[in-house]
CSV table of C-alpha atoms in Angstrom, one decimal:
chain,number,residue,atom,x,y,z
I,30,UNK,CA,72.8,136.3,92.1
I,31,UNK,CA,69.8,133.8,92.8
I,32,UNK,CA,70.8,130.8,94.5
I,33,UNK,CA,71.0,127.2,92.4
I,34,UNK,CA,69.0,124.2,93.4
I,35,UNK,CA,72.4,122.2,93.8
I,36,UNK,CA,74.2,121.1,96.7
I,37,UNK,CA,78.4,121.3,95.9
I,38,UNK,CA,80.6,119.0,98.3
I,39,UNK,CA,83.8,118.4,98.6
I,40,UNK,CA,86.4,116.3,100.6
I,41,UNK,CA,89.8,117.6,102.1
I,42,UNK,CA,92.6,116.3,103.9
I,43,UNK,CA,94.3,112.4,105.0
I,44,UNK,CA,91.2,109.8,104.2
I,45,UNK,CA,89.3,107.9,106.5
I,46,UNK,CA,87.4,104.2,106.2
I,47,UNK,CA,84.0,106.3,107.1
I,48,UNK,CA,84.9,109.8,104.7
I,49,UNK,CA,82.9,108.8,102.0
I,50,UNK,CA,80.1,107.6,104.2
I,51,UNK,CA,79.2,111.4,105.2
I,52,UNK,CA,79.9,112.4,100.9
I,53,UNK,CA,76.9,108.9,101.2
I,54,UNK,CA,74.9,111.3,104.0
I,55,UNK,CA,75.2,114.4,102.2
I,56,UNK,CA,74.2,112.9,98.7
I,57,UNK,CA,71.4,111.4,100.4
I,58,UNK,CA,70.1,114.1,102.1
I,59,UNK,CA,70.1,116.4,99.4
I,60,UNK,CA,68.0,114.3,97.3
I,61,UNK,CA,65.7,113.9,100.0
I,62,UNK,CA,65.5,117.7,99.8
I,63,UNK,CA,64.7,117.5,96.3
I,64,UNK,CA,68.7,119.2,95.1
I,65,UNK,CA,70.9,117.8,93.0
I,66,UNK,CA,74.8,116.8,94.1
I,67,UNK,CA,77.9,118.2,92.8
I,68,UNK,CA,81.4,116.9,93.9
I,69,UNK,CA,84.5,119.0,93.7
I,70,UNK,CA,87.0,116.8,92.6
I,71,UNK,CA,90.4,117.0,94.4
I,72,UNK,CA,88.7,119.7,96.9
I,73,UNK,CA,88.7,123.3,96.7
I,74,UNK,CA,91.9,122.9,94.6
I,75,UNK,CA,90.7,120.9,92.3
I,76,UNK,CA,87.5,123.3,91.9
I,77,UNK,CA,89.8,126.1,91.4
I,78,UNK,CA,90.7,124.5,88.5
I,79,UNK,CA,87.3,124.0,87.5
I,80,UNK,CA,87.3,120.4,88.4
I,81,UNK,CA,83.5,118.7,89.2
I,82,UNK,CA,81.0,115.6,88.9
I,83,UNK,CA,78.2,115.0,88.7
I,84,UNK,CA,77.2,112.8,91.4
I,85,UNK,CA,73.6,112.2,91.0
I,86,UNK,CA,75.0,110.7,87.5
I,87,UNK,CA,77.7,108.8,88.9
I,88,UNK,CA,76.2,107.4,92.0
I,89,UNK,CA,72.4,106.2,90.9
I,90,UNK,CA,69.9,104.9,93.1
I,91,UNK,CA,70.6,103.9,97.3
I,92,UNK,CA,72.5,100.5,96.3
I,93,UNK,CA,75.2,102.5,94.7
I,94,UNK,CA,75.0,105.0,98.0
I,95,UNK,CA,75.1,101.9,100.1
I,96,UNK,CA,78.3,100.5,98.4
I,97,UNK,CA,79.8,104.2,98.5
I,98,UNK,CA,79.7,104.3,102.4
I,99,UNK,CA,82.0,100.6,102.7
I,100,UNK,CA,84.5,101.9,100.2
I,101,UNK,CA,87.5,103.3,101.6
I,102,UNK,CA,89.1,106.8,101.5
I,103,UNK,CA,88.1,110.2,99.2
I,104,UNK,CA,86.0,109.1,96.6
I,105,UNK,CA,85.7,112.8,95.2
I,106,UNK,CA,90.0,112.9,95.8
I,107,UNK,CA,91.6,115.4,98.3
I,108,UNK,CA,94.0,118.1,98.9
I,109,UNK,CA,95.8,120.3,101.3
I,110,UNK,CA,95.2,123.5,99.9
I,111,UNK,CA,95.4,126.5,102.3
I,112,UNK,CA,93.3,129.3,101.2
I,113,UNK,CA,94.7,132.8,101.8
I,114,UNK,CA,94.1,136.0,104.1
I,115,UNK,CA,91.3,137.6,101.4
I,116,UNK,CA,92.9,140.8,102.1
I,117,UNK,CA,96.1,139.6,100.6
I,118,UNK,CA,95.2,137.6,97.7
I,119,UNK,CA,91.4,137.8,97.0
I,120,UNK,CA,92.0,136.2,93.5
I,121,UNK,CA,91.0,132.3,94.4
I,122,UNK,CA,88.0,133.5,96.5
I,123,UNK,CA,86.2,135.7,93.2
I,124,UNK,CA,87.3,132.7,91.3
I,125,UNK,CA,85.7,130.2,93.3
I,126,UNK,CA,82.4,132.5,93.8
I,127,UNK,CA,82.2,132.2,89.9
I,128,UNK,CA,82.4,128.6,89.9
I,129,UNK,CA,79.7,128.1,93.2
I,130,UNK,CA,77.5,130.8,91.0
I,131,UNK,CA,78.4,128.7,87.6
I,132,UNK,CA,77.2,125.2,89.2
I,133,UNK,CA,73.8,126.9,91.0
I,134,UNK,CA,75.4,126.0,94.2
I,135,UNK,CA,72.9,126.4,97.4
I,136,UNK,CA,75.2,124.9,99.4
I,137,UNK,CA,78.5,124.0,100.2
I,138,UNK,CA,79.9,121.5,102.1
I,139,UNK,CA,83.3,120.5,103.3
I,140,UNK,CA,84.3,117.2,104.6
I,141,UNK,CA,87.2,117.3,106.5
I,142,UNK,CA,89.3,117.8,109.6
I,143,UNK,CA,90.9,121.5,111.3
I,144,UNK,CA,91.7,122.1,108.7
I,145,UNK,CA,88.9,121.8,106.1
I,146,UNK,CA,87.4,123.6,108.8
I,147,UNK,CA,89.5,126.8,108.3
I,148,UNK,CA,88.2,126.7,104.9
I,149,UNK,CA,84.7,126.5,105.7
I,150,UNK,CA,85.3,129.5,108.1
I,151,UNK,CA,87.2,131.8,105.4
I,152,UNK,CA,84.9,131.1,102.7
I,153,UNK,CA,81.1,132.3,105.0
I,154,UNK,CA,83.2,135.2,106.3
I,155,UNK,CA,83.8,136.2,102.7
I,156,UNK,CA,80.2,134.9,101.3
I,157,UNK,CA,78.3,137.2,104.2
I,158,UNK,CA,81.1,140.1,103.3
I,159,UNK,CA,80.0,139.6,99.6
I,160,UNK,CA,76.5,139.5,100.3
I,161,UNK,CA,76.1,135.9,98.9
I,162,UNK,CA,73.1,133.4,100.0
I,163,UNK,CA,75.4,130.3,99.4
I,164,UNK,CA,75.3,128.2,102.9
I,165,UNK,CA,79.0,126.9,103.9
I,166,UNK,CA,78.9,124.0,106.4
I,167,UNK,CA,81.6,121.4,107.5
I,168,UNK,CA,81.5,117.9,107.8
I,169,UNK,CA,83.9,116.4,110.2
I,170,UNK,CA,86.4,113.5,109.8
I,171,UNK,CA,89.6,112.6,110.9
I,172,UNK,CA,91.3,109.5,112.3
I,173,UNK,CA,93.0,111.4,114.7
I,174,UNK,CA,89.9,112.7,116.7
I,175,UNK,CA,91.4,115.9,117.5
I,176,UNK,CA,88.1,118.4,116.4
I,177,UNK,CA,87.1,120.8,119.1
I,178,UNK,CA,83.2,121.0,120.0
I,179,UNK,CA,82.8,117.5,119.2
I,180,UNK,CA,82.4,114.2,121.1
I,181,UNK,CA,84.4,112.2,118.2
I,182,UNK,CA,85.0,112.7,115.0
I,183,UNK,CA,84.0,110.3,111.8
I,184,UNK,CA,87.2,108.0,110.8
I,185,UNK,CA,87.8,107.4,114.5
I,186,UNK,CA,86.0,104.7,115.5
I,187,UNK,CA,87.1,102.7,112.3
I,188,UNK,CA,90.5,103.8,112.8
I,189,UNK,CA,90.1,102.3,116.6
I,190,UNK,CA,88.9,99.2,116.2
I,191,UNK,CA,91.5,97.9,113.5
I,192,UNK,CA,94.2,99.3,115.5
I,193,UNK,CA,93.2,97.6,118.7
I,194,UNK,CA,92.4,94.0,116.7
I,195,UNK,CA,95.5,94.8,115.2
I,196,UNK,CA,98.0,95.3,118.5
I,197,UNK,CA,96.2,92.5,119.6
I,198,UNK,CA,96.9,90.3,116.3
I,199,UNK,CA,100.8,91.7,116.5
I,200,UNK,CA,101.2,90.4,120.7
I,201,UNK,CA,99.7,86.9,119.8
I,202,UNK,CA,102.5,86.5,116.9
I,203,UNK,CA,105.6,88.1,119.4
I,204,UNK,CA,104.3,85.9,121.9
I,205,UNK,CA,105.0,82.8,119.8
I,206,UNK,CA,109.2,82.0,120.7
I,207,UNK,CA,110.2,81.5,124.4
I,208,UNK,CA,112.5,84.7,124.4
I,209,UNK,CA,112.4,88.1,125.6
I,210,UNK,CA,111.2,90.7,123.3
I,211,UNK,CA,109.6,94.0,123.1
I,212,UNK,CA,107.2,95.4,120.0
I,213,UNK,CA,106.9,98.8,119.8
I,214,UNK,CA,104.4,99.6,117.4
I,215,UNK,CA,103.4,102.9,115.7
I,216,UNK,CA,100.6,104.8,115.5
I,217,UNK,CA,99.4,107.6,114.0
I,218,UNK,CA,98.9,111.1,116.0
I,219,UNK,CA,100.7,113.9,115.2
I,220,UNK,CA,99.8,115.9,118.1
I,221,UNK,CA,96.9,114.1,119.8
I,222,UNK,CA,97.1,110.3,121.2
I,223,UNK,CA,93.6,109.3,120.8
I,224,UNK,CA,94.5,106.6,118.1
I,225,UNK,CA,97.5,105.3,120.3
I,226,UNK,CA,95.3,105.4,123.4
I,227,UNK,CA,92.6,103.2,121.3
I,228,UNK,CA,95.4,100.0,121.2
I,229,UNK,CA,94.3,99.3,125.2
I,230,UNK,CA,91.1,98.6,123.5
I,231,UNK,CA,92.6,95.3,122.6
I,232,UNK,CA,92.0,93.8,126.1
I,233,UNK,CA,88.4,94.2,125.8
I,234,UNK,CA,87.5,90.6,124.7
I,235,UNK,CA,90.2,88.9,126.5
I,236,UNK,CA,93.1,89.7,124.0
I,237,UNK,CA,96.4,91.3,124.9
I,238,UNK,CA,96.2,94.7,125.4
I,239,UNK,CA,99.6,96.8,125.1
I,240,UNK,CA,101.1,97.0,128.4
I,241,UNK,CA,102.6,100.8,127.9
I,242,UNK,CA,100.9,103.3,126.1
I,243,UNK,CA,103.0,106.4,125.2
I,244,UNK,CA,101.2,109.7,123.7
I,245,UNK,CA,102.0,112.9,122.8
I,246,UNK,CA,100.2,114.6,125.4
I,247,UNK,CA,103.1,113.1,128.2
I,248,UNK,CA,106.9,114.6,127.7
I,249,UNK,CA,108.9,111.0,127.0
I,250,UNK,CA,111.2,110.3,129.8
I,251,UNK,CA,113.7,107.8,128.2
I,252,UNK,CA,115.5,106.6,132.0
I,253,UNK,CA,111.8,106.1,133.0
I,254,UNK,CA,110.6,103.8,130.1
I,255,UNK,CA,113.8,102.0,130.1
I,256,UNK,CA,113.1,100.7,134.3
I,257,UNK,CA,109.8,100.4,133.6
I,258,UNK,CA,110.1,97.8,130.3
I,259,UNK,CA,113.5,96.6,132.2
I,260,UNK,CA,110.1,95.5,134.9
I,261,UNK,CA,108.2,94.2,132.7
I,262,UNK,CA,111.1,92.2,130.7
I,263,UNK,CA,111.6,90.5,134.1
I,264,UNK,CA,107.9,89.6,135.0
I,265,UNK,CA,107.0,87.8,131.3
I,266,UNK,CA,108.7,87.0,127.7
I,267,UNK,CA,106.4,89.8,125.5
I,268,UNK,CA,106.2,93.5,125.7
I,269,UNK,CA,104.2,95.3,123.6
I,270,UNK,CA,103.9,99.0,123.3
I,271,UNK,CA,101.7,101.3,121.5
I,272,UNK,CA,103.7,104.3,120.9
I,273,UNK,CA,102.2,107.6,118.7
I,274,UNK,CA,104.0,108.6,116.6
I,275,UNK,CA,103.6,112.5,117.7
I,276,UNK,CA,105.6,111.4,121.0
I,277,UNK,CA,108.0,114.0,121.8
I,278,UNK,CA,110.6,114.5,124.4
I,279,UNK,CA,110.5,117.6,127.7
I,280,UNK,CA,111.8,120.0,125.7
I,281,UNK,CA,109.7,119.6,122.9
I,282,UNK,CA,111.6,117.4,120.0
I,283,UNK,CA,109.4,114.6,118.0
I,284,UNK,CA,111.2,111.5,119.5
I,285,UNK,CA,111.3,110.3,115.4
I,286,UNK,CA,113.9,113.2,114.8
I,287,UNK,CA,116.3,110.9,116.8
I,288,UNK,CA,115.9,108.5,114.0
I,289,UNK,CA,117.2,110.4,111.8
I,290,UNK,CA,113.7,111.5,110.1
I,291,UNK,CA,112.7,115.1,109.4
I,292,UNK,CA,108.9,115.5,108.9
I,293,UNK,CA,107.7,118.1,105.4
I,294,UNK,CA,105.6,120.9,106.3
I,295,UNK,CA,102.0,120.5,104.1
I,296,UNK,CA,100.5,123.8,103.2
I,297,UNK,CA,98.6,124.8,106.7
I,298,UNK,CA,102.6,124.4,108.5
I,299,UNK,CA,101.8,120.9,110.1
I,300,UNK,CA,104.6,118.1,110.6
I,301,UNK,CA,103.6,115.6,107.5
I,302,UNK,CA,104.8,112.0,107.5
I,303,UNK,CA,106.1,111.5,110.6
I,304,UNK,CA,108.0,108.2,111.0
I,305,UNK,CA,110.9,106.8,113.2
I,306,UNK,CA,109.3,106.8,116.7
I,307,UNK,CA,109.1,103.3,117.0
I,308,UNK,CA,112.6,102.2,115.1
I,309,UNK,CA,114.4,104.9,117.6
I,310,UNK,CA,113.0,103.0,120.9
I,311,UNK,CA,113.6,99.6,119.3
I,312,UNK,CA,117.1,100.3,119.1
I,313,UNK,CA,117.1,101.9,122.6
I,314,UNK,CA,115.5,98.6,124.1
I,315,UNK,CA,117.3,96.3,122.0
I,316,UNK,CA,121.0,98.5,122.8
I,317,UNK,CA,120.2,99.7,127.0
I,318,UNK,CA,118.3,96.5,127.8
I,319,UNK,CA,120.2,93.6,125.6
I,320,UNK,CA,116.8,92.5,124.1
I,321,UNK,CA,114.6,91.2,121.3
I,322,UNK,CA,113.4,94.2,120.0
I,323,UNK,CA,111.0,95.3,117.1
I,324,UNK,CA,109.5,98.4,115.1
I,325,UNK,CA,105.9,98.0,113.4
I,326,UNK,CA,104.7,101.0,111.5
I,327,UNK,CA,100.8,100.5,110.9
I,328,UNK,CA,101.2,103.8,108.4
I,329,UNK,CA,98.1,104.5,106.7
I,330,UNK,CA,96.2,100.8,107.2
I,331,UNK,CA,95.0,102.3,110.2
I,332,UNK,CA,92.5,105.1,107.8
I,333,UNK,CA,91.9,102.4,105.0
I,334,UNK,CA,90.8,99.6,106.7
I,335,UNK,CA,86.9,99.4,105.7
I,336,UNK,CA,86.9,95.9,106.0
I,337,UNK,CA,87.1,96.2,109.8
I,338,UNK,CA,85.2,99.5,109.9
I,339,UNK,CA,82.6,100.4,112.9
I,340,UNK,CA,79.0,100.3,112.0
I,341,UNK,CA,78.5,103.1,114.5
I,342,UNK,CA,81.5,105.1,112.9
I,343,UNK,CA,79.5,104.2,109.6
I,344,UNK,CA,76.5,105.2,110.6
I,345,UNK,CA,77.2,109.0,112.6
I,346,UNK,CA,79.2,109.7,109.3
I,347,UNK,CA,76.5,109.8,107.5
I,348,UNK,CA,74.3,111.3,109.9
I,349,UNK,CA,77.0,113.9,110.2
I,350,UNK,CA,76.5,114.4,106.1
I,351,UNK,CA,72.7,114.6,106.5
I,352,UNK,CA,73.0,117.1,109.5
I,353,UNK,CA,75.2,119.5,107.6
I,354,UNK,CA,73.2,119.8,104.7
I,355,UNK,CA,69.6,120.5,106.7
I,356,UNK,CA,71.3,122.8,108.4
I,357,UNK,CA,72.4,125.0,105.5
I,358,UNK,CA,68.7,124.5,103.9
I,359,UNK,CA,67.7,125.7,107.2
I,360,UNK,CA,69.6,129.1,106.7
I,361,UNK,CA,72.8,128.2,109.0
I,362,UNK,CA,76.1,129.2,107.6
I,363,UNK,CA,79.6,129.5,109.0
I,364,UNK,CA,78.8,126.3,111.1
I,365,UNK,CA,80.0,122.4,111.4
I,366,UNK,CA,78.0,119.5,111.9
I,367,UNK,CA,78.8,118.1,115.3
I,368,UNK,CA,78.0,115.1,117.6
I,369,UNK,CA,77.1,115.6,121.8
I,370,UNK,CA,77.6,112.4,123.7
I,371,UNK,CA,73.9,112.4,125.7
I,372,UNK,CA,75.4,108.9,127.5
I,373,UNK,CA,77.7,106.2,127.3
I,374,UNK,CA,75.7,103.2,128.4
I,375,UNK,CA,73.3,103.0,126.5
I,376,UNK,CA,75.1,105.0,124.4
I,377,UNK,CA,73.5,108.0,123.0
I,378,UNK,CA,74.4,111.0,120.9
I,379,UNK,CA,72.5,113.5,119.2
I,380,UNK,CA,73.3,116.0,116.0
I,381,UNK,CA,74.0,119.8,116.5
I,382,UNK,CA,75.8,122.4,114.8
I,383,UNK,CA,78.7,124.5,116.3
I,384,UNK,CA,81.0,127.5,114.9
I,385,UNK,CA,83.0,126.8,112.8
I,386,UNK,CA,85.5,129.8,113.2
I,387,UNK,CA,86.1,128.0,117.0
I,388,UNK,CA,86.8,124.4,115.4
I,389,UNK,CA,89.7,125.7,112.9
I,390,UNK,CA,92.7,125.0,113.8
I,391,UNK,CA,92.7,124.0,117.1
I,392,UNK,CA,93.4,120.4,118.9
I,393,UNK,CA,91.3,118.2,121.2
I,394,UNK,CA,94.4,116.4,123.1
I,395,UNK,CA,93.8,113.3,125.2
I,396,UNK,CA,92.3,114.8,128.8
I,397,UNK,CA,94.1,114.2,132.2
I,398,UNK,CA,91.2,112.0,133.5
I,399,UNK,CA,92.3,109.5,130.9
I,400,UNK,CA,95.9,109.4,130.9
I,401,UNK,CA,97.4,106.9,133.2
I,402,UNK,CA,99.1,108.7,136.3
I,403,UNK,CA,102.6,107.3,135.2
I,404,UNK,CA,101.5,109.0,131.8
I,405,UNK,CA,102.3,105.7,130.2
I,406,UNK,CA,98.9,104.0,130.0
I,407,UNK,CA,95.3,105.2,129.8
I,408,UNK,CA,92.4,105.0,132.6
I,409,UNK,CA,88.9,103.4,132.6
I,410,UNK,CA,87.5,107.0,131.5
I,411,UNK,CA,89.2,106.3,128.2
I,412,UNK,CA,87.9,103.3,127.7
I,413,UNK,CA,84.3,104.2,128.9
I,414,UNK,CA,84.5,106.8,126.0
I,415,UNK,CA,85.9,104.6,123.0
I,416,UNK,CA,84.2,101.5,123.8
I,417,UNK,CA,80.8,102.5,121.6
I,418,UNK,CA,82.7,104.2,118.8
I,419,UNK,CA,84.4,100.9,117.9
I,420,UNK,CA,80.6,98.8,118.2
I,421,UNK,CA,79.2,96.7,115.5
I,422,UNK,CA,79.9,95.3,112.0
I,423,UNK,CA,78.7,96.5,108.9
I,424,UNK,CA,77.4,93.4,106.2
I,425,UNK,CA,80.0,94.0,103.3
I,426,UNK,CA,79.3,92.8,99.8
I,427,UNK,CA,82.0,90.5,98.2
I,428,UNK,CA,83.5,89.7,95.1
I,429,UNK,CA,86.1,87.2,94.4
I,430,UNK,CA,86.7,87.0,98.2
I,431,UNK,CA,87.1,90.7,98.6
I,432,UNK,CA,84.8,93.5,99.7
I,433,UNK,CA,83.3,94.9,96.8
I,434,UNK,CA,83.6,98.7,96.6
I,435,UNK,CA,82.6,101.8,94.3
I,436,UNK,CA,84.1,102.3,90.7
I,437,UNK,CA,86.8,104.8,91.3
I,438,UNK,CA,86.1,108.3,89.2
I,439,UNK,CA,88.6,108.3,86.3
């Protein structure tokens, strides 16, 4: 089958403030290259159901690319869909060969996390099996920074910055009464403590950073953080502590499954909605240490939050969407657009391509050399590696007082 002159993307997974950003960078790119833009709608699921747009049509001229990139999660819609083993059900992959053959597909790209990546890896081992020219590439986002063969991942820098203005924001208003409290609030991380570990960013400009800093990466000693906030309780009024929600205990258990809560399992077998981490220690302070205590859940504010996005989150994004798709015009296949940190100050990175089939499906946890030695705090290494992915301000358009974002697709 000869190849089409199109370039098909989709989006997959939780949203980010920077995901459509990349779907901006791939859009872009492939019009530079002279290709037209397709967008799966609802990701490979929805194009199983032969769901698609045109986005050349719906996206016109740069201003409308421009006012894609500040607009908050999928623009195309996602999904969780899990393709199968080929070898046991081939039936979705001969379906969605028709479709990539139907809309003269060159190229297709994935925007996504570990997971998206899995797709991306299943769908060039079966293209090169099949013989087919079509280039599969993935585009990386997630909040969570937990992509392998990466420096960072698109979503995170956004994601960091309005959680640490946020923390901060929360410790100003607990600080406010002349009694002794402690705020535990919750961040996403289901396995990885990246986002938690960005709160201590909230000290960079003078403001009050979280004095304990719990990930999953460090077993949660409950004896232990009880002496150490009963410390704390005795040297000030305020406590604050920046707790992921992924914590878990020695053996094991998610901390929120003391609560009470019992996470779903989404289609790839990984904990979804995880919540309770921070209402369980509450309780714990408030009952073993006879204190103030409070639960904040920040819940999915911390991946929509484009009004307090990074520029440089912004900006890699759709570098990142650029990258994959002159890659696949160069011939690559079976590969991820990826970012390699050449230094932090000034801070440089530059644009390569890694395998794919070694970024499904694996973690990048928080590493030693940043994790506090008590395990409840994070080191200077940390912050020497978030500080730039959490620089500058984008200029927003306004409406009414409110950023001004792409038309939604019906």
């Amino acid at each position: 089958m000869a190849l089409g002159n199109n370039v098909l993307v989709g989006q997959s997974g939780g949203p980010t403030a920077a995901i459509n950003a990349s779907l901006a960078g791939v859009v872009g790119a492939a019009r530079g290259a002279g290709l037209h833009a397709i967008g799966m709608r609802y990701g490979i699921q929805g194009l199983l159901d032969g769901r698609a747009v045109d986005l050349d049509e719906r996206l016109q001229g740069p201003a409308q690319l421009g006012l894609l990139s500040h607009t908050p999660s999928s623009y195309l819609g996602s999904c969780r869909y899990k393709l199968p083993d080929p070898a046991a059900d081939e039936a979705p992959y001969r379906r969605l060969f028709e479709r990539f053959g139907k809309l003269g597909a060159r190229a297709v790209l994935y925007i996504g996390g570990n997971d998206s990546m899995d797709t991306i890896a299943k769908l060039s081992r079966y293209g090169a099996e099949a013989g087919s020219e079509i280039r599969f590439v993935g585009v990386p986002k997630t909040i969570d920074n937990d992509l392998v063969l990466t420096d960072h991942t698109p979503g995170y820098g956004s994601a960091a910055k309005f959680i640490a203005a946020t923390v901060d924001e929360l410790a100003c208003d607990a600080d406010v009464y002349d009694l002794k409290s402690v705020t535990f609030v919750e961040i996403m991380g289901r396995d990885a403590g990246w986002l938690a570990a960005s709160a201590s960013l909230a000290g960079e400009a003078g403001g009050h950073e979280p004095d304990l800093v719990l990930l999953p990466e460090v077993p949660l000693d409950e004896q232990g953080l009880l002496q150490r906030l009963a410390e704390l309780i005795a040297e000030r009024n305020t406590v604050v502590v920046a707790v992921s929600e992924g914590v878990r205990t020695a053996d094991g258990t998610p901390v929120c499954e003391r609560a009470g809560s019992t996470a779903r399992l989404d289609a790839f077998g990984h904990a979804a909605a995880l919540s309770g981490t921070s209402r369980y220690l509450a309780d714990l302070a408030r009952r073993e240490l006879g204190c103030k205590a409070r639960a904040v859940e920040l819940c999915t504010t911390q991946r929509c939050a484009s009004h307090l996005a990074s520029q440089t989150d912004l900006t890699e994004a759709a570098g990142l969407g650029a990258c994959g798709v002159n890659a696949a015009l160069e011939g690559a296949t079976g590969v991820m657009s990826a970012l390699a940190r050449v230094s932090d100050a000034p801070y440089e990175v530059r644009y390569e391509v890694v395998d794919v089939s070694r970024v499904a499906n694996a973690v990048k946890a928080v590493p030693p050399e940043m994790i506090r030695e008590d395990g409840m705090g994070v080191t200077e290494a940390y912050l020497r590696y978030a500080r730039p992915l959490v620089a500058g301000e984008p200029s927003l358009s306004f409406v009414g007082g409110v950023p001004a974002h792409v038309a939604p697709l019906a």
